[in-house]
PDB file of C-alpha atoms in Angstrom:
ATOM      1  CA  UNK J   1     -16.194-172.526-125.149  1.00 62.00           C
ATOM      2  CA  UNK J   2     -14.397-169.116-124.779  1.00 88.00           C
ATOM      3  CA  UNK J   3     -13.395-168.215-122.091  1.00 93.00           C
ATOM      4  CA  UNK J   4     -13.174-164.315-123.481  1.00 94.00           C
ATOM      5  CA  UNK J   5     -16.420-164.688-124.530  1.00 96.00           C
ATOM      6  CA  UNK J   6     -17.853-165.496-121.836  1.00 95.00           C
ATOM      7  CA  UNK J   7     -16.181-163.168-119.369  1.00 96.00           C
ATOM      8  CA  UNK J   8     -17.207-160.617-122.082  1.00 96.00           C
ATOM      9  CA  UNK J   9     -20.933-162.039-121.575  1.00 97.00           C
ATOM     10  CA  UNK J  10     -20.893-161.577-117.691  1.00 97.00           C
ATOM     11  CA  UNK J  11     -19.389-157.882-117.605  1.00 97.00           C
ATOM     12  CA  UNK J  12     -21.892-156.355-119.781  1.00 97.00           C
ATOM     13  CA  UNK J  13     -25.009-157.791-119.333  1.00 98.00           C
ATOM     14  CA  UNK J  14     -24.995-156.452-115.475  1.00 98.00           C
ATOM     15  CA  UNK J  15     -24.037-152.839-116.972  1.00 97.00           C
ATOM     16  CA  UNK J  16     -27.092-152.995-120.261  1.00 98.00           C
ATOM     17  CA  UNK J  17     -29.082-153.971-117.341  1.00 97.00           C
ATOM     18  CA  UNK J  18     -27.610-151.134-115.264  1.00 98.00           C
ATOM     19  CA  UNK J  19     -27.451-148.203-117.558  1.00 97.00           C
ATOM     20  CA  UNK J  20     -30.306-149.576-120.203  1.00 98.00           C
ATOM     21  CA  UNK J  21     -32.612-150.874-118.003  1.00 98.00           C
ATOM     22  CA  UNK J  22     -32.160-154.051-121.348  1.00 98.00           C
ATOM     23  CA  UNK J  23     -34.853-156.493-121.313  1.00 98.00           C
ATOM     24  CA  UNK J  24     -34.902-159.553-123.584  1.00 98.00           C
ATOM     25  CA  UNK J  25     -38.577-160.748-124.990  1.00 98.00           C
ATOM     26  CA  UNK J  26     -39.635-163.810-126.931  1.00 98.00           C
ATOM     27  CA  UNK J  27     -38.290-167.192-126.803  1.00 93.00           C
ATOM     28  CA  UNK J  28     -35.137-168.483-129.221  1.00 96.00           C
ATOM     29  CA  UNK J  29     -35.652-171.802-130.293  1.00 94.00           C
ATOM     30  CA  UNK J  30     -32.893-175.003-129.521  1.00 95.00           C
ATOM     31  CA  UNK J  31     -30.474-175.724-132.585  1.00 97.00           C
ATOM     32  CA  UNK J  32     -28.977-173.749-135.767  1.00 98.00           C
ATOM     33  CA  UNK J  33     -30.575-170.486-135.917  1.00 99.00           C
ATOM     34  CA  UNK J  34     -29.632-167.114-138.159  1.00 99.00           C
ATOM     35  CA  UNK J  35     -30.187-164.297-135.856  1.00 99.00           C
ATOM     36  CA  UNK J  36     -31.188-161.736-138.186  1.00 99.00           C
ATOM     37  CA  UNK J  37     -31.567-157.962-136.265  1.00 98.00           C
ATOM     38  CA  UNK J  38     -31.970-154.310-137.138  1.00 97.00           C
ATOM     39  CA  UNK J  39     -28.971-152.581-136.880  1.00 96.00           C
ATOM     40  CA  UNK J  40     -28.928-148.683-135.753  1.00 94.00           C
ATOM     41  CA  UNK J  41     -26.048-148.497-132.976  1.00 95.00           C
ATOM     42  CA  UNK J  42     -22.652-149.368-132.365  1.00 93.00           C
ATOM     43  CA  UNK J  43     -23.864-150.929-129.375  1.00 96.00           C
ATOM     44  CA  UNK J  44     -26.049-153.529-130.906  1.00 97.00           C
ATOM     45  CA  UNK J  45     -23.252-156.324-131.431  1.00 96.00           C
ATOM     46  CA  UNK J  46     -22.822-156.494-127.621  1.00 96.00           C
ATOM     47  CA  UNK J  47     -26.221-155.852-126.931  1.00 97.00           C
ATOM     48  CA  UNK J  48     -27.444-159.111-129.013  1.00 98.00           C
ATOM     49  CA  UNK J  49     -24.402-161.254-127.237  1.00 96.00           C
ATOM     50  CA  UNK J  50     -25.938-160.935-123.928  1.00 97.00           C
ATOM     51  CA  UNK J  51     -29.266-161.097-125.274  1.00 98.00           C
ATOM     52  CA  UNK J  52     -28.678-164.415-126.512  1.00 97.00           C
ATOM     53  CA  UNK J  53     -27.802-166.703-123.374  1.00 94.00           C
ATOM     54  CA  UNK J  54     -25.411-169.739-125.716  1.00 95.00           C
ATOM     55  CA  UNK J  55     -22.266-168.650-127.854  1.00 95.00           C
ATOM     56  CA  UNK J  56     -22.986-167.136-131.228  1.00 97.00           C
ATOM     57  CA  UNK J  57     -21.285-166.339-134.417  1.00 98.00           C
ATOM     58  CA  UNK J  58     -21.725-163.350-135.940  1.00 96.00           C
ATOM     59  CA  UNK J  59     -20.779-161.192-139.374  1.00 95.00           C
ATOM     60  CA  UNK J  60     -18.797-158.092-139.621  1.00 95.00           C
ATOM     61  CA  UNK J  61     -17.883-156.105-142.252  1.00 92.00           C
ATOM     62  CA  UNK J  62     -13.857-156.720-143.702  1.00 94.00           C
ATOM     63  CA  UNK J  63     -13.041-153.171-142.637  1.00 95.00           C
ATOM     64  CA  UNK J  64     -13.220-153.997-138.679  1.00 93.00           C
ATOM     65  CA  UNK J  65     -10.380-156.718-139.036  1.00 95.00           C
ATOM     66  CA  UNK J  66      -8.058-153.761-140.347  1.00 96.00           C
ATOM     67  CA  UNK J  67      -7.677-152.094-136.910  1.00 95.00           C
ATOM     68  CA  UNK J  68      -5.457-154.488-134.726  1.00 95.00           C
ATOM     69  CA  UNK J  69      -7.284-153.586-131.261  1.00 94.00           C
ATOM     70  CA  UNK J  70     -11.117-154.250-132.681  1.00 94.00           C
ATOM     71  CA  UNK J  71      -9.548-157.442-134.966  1.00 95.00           C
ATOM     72  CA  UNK J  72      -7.782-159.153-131.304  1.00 94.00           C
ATOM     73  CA  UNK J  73     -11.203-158.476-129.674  1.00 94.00           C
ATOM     74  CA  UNK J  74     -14.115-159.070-132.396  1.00 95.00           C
ATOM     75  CA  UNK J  75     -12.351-162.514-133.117  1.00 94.00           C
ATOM     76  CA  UNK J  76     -12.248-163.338-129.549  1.00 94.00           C
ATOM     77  CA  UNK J  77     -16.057-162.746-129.807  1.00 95.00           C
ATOM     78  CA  UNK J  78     -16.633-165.232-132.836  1.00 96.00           C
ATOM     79  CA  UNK J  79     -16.827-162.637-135.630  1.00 96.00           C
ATOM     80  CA  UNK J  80     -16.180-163.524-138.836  1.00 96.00           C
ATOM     81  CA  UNK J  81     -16.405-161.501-142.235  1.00 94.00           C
ATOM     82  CA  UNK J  82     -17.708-164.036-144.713  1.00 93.00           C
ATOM     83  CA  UNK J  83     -20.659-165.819-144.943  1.00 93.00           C
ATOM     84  CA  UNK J  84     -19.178-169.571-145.794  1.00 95.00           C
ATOM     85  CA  UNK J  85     -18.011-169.259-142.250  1.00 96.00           C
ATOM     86  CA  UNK J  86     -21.247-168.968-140.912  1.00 97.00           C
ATOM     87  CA  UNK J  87     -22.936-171.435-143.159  1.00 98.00           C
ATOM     88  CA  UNK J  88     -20.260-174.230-141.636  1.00 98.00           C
ATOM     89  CA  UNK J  89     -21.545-173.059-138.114  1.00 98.00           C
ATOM     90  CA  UNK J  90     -24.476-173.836-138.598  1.00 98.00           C
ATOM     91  CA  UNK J  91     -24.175-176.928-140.289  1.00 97.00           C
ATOM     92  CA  UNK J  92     -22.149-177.410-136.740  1.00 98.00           C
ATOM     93  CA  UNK J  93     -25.489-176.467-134.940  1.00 98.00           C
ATOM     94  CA  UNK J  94     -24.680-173.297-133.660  1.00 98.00           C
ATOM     95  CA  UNK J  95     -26.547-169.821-133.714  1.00 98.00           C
ATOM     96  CA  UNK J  96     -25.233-167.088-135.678  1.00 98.00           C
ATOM     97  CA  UNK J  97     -26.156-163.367-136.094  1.00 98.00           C
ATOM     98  CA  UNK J  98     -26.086-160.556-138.543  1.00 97.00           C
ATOM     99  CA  UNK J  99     -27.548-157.650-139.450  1.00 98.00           C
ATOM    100  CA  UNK J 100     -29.491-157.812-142.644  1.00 98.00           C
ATOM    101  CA  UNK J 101     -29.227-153.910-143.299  1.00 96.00           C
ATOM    102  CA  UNK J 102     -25.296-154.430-143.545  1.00 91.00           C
ATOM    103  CA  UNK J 103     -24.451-151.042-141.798  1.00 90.00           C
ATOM    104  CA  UNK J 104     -26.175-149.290-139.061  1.00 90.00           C
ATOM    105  CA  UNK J 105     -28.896-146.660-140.135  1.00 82.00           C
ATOM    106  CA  UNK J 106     -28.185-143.006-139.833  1.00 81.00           C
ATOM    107  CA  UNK J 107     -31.883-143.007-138.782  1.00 85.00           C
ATOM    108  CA  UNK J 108     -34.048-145.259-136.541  1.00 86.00           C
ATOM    109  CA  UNK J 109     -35.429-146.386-139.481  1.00 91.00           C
ATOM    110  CA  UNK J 110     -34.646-149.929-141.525  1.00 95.00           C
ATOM    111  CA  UNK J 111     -32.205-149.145-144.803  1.00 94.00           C
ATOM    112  CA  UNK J 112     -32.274-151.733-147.302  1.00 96.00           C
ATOM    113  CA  UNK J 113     -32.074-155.650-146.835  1.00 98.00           C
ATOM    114  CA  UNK J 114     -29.607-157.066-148.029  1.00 98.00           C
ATOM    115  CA  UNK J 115     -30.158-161.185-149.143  1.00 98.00           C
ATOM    116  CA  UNK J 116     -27.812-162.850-147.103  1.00 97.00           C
ATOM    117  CA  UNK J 117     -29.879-163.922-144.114  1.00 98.00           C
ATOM    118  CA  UNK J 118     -31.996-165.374-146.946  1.00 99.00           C
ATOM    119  CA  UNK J 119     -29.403-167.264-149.098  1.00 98.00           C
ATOM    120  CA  UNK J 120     -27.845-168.793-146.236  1.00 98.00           C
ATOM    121  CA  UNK J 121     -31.215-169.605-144.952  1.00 99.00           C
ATOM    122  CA  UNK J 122     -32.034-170.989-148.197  1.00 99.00           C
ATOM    123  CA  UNK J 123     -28.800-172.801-148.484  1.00 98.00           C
ATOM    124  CA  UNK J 124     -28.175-174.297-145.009  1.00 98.00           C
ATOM    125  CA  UNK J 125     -32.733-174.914-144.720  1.00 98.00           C
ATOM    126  CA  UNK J 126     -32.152-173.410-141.418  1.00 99.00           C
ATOM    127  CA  UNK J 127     -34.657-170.800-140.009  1.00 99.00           C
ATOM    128  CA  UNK J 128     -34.851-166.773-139.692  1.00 99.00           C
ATOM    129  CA  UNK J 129     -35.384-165.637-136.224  1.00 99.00           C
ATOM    130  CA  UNK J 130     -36.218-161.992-136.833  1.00 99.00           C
ATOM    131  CA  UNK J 131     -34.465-159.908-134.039  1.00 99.00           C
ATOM    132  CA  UNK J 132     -36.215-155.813-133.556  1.00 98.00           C
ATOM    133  CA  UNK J 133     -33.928-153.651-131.212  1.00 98.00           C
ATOM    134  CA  UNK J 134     -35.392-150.838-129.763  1.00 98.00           C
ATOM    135  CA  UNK J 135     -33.559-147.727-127.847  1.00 97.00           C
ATOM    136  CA  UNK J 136     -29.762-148.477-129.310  1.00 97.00           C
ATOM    137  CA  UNK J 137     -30.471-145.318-132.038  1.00 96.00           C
ATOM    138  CA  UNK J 138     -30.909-142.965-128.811  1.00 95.00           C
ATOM    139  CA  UNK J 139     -28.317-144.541-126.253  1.00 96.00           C
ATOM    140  CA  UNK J 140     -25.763-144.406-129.541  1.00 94.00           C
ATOM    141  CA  UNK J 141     -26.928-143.220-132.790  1.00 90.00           C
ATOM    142  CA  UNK J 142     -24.383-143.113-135.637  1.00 88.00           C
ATOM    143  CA  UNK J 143     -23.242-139.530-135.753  1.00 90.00           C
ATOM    144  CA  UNK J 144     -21.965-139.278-132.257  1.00 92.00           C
ATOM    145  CA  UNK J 145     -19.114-139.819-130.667  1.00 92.00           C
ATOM    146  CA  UNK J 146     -19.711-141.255-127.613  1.00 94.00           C
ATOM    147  CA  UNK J 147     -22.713-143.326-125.950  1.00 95.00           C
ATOM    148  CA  UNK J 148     -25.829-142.181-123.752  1.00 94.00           C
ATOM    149  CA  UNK J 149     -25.309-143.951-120.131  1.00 92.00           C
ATOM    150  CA  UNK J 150     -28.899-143.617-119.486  1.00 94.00           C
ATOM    151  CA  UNK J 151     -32.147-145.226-121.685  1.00 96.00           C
ATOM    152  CA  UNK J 152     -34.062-148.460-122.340  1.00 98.00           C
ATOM    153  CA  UNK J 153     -33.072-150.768-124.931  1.00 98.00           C
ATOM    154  CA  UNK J 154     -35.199-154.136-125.498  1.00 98.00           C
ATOM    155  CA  UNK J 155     -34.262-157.166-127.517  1.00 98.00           C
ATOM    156  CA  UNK J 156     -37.287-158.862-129.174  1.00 99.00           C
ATOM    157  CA  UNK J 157     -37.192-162.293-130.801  1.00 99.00           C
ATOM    158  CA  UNK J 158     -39.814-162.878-133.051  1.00 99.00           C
ATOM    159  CA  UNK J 159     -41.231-166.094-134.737  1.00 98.00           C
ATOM    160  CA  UNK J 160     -38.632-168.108-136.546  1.00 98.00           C
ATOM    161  CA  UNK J 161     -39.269-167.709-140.732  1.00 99.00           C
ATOM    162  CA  UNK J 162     -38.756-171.243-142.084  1.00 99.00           C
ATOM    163  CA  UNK J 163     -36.984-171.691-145.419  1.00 99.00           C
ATOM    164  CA  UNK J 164     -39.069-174.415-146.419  1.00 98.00           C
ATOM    165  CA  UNK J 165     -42.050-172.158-148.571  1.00 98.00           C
ATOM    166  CA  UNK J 166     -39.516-170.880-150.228  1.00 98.00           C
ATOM    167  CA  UNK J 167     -36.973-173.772-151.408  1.00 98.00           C
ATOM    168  CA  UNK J 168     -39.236-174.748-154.616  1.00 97.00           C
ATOM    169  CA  UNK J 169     -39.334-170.941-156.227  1.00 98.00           C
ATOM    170  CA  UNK J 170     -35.945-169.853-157.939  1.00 98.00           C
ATOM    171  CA  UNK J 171     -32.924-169.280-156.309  1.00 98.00           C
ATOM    172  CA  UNK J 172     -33.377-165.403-156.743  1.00 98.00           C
ATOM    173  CA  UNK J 173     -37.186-165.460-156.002  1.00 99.00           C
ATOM    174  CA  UNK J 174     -36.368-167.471-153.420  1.00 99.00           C
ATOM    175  CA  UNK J 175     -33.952-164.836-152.129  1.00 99.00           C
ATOM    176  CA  UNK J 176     -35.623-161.985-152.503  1.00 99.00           C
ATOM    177  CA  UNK J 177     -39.097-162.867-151.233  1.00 99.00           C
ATOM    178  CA  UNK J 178     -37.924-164.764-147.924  1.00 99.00           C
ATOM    179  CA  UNK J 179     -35.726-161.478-147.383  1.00 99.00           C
ATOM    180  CA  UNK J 180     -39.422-159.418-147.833  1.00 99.00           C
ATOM    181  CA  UNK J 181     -40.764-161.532-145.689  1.00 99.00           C
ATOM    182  CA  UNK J 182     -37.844-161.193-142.721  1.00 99.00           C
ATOM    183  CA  UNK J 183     -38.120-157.170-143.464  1.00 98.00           C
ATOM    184  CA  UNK J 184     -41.948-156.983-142.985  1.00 98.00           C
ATOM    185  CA  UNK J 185     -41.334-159.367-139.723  1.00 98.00           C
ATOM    186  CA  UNK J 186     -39.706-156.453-138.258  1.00 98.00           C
ATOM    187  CA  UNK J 187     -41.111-153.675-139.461  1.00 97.00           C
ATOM    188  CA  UNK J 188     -44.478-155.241-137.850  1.00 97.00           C
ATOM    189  CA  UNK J 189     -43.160-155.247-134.598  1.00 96.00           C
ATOM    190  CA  UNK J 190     -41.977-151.702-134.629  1.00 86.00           C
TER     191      UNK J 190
END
């Protein structure tokens, strides 16, 4: 346990309560999971930590680690930038996140899924719990500066996609069709 994290955990979730009015829906399942969310706000890292009520692991892009302030506090926070990492946590048993789009949306619309949700689904046989945001684009869309302190953001976790339809078609089939099928999980509950 850390104790960053969790002090982390306890400060915001009172203030996304506070500001966002944040409510959390659906039920995450017990053991290894791949927390797979869309991703339109700088705000939806934190937002999915106190969402999620165990420690998670989650994947950010190499370029964070580069700025000394956000590299002390993101690693504090379990980020990692690799995927391997994440595969060996949840051969551990742990939860880990990500954002399949790889970059937050200009838009509140999905961009392009990238496969890596999938693969280490694929790779690890450990499910896809499909994760829909809602209200980070307007409390902190991309193109500004600073955040909203007022709005309503929900966290929805939908049913987990199991790997196991999947493992006999071809590695890139494989792939690309469980990715489809994580992409049209969320776009349904839009």
């Amino acid at each position: 346990m850390k104790p960053f994290y969790w002090l982390t955990y306890y400060t915001l979730k009172p203030l996304f309560k506070l500001f966002y009015h944040h409510q959390v829906f659906g039920q995450l399942p017990s053991g290894p999971a791949i927390i797979a969310a869309n991703h339109t706000s700088f705000i939806d890292p934190p937002l999915l930590l106190t969402s999620i009520p165990e420690e998670v692991h989650f994947l950010a892009r190499p370029e964070l680690f580069n700025y000394p302030f956000l590299r002390f506090l993101i690693t504090r926070l379990n980020a990692t930038s690799d995927l391997k990492s994440l595969s060996k946590y949840l051969l551990e048993g742990k939860k880990v996140l990500l954002f399949p789009e790889g970059n937050r949306s200009y838009t509140d619309t999905l961009a392009p899924f990238q496969e890596g949700a999938a693969h280490l689904s694929l790779t690890t046989q450990v499910p896809i719990i499909p994760c829909y945001l809602t209200g980070t684009f307007s409390a902190w869309p991309r193109t500004q500066k600073w955040p909203h302190l007022t709005g309503h953001t929900t966290c929805t976790f939908l049913s987990p996609l199991s790997p196991k339809p999947y493992l006999t078609l071809p590695k890139k089939e494989a792939r690309a069709a469980l990715t489809a099928a994580l992409r049209t999980s969320i776009e349904k509950a839009k």
